[in-house]
Coordinates of C-alpha atoms in Angstrom, one line a residue:
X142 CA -24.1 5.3 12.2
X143 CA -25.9 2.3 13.4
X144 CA -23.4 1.3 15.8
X145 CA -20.4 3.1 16.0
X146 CA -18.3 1.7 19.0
X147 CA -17.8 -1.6 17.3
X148 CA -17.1 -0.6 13.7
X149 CA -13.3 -0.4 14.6
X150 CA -13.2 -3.6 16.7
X151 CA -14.8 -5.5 13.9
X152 CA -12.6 -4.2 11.3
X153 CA -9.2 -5.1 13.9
X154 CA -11.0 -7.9 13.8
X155 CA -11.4 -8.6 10.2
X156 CA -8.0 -7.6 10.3
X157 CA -6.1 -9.8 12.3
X158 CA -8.3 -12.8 10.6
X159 CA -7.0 -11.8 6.9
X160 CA -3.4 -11.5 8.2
X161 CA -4.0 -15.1 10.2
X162 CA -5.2 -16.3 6.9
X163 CA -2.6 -15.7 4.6
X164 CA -0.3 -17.3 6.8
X165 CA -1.7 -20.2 7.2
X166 CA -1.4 -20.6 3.4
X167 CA 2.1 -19.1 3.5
X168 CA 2.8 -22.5 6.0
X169 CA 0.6 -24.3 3.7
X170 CA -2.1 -25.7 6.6
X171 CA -5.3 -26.0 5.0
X172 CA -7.2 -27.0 7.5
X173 CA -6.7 -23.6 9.3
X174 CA -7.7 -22.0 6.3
X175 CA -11.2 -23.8 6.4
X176 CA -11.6 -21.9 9.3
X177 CA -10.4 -18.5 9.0
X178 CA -12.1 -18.3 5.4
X179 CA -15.3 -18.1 6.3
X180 CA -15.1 -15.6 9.0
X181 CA -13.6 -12.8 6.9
X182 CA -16.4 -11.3 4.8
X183 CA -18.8 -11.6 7.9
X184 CA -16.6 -9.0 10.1
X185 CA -15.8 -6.4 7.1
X186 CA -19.6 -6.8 6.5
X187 CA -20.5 -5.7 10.3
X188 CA -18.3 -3.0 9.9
X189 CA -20.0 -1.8 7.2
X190 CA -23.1 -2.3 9.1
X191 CA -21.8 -0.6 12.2
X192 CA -20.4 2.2 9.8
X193 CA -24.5 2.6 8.8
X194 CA -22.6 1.4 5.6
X195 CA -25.0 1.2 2.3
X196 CA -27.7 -2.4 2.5
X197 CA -26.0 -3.1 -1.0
X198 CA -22.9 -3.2 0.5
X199 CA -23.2 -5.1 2.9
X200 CA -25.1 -7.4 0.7
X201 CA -22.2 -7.5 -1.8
X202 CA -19.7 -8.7 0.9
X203 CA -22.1 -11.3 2.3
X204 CA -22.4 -12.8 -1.5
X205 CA -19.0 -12.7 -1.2
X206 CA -19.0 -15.1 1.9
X207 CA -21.3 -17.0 0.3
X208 CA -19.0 -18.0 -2.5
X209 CA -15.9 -18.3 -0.1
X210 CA -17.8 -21.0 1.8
X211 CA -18.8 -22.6 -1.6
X212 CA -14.9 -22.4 -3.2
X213 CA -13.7 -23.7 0.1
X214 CA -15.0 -27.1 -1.8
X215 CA -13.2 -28.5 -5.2
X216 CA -16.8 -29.8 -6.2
X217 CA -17.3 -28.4 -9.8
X218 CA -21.1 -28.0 -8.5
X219 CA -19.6 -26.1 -5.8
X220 CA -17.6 -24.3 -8.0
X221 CA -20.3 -22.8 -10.0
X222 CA -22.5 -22.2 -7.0
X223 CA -19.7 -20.2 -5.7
X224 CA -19.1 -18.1 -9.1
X225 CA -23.1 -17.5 -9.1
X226 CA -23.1 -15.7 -5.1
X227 CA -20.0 -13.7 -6.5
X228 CA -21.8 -12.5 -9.5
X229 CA -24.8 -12.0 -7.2
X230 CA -22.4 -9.8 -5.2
X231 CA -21.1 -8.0 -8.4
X232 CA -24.6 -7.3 -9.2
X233 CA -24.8 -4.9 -5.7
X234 CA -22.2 -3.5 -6.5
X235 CA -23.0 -2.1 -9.9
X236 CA -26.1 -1.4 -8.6
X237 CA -24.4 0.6 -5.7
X238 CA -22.0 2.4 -8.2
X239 CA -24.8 4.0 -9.8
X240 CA -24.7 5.2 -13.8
X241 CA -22.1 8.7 -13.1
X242 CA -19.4 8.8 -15.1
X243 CA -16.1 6.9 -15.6
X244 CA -12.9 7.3 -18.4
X245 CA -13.6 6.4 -21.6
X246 CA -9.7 5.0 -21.7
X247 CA -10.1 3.0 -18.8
X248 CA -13.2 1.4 -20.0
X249 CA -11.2 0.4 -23.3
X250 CA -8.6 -1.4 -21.6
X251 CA -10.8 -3.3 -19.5
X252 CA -12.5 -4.5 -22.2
X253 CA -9.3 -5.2 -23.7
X254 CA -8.4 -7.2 -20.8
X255 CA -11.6 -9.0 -21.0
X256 CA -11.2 -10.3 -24.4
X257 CA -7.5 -11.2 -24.4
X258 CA -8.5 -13.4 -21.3
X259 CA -11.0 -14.5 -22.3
X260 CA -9.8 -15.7 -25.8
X261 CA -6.2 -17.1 -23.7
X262 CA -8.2 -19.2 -21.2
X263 CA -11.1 -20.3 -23.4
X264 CA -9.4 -23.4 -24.6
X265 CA -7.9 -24.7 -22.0
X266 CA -11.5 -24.5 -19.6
X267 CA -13.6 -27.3 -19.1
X268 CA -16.1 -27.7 -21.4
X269 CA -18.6 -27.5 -19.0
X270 CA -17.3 -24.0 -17.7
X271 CA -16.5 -21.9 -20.6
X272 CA -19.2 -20.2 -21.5
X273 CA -20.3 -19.7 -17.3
X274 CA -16.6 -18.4 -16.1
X275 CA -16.9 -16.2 -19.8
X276 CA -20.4 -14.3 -18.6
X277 CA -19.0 -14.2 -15.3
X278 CA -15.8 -12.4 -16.5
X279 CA -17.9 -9.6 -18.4
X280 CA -19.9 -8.9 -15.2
X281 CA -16.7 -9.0 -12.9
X282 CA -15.1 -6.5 -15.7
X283 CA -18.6 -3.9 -15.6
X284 CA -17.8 -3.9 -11.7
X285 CA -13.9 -3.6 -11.7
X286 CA -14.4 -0.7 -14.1
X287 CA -17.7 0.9 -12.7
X288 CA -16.1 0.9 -9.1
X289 CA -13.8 3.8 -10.6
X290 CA -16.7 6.2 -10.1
X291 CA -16.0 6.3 -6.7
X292 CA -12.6 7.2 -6.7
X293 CA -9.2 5.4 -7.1
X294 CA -9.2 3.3 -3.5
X295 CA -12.5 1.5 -4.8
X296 CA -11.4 1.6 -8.2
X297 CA -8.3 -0.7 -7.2
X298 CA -9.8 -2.5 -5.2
X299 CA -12.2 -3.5 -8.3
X300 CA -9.0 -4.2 -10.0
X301 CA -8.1 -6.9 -7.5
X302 CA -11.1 -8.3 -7.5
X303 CA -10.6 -9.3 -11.3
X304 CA -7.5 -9.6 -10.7
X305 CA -7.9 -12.3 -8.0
X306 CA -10.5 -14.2 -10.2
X307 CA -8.3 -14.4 -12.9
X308 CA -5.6 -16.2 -11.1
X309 CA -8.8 -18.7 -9.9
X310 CA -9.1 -19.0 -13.4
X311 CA -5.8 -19.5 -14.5
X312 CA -5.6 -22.4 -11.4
X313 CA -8.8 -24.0 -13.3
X314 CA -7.0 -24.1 -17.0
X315 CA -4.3 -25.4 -15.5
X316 CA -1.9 -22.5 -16.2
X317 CA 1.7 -22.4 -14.9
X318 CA 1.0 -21.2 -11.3
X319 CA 3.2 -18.4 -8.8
X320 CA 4.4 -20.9 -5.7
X321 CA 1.8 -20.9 -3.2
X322 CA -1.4 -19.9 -5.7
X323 CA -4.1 -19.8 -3.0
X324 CA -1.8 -16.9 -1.0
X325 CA -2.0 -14.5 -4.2
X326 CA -5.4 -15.3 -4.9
X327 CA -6.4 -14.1 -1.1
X328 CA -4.1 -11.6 -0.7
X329 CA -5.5 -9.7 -4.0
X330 CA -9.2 -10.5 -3.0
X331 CA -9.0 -9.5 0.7
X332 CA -7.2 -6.2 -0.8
X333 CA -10.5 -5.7 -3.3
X334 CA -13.1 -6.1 -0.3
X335 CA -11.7 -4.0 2.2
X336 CA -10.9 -1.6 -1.1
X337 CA -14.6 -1.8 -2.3
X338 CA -16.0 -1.6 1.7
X339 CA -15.0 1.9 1.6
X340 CA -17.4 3.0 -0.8
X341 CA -19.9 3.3 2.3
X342 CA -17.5 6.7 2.5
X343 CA -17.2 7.6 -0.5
X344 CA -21.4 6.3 -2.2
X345 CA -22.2 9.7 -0.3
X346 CA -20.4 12.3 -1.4
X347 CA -20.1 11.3 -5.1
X348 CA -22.5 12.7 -7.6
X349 CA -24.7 11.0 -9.8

């Protein structure tokens, strides 16, 4: 462990940030969100670090920050610069999840998933994003369903993940939306970070 004694400050930390978050979107005051956003991913990341966490790890959950500073922004150039540092963050965490082996049945239903959203939310895109939010969906559905080889608390938290990007999606077709959209789509994604962070526990005792 790199350093120990603040791993569990950091992650209080991170926390008591998430929980301040969502409630300023519960009270629907953006401007405190602006500000909260952006500090989340960097304190579950310096857990990790403290933890002596895995560098693709941590490198996942700073792509991550990357694209929550970017969707902070309702610039469609922002948009897609946001998509491309969560797919760079994806791309850890395959990496990270290595090639063992994963359910066949699980697999199947993800790519179920895939296609049936896929084929919903297709039309009702932008033109200009279809065939980006399409190729980031299949890399997003590889992670959620990889992240299962290292045991059900990653695997949901993969499952948030696409689950939280799929309610961004729905937001962009312009889909009937759950009241207060933006709290769903935080709650499920902080749920799939701090989920996925604790593969630095279990990267090391799961075999290839």
């Amino acid at each position: 462990m790199r350093h120990a004694a603040a791993a569990t400050p950091l992650l209080v930390a991170f926390a008591l940030a998430g929980a301040l978050d969502l409630g300023l979107l519960l009270a629907g005051w953006h401007t405190g969100h602006l500000v909260t956003k952006p500090l989340l991913m960097p304190l579950l990341a310096g857990h990790v670090y403290a933890r002596g966490g895995p560098r693709l790890l941590i490198a996942a959950l700073l792509c991550g920050w990357g694209g929550d500073v970017f969707l902070l922004s309702g610039a469609d150039a922002a948009f897609l610069l946001g998509m491309g540092c969560f797919a760079a963050g994806h791309v850890c965490y395959l990496v990270l999840f290595g090639r063992g082996r994963t359910h066949a049945g699980l697999g199947a239903a993800y790519v179920i998933a895939l296609l049936v959203t896929i084929a919903g939310l297709w039309p009702d895109l932008p033109a200009g994003l279809r065939v980006p939010v399409a190729g980031y969906s299949l890399l997003l559905t590889a992670m959620a369903y990889r992240s299962s080889r290292l045991g059900p608390l990653v695997g949901v938290g993969g499952a948030l993940f696409l689950l939280s990007d799929t309610l961004i999606a729905t937001g962009v077709a312009d889909w009937p939306q759950l009241p207060r959209p933006d709290f769903w789509i935080m709650l499920t994604y902080l749920g799939a970070q701090a989920l996925l962070a604790q593969a630095y526990r279990e990267e090391s005792r799961t075999p290839s």
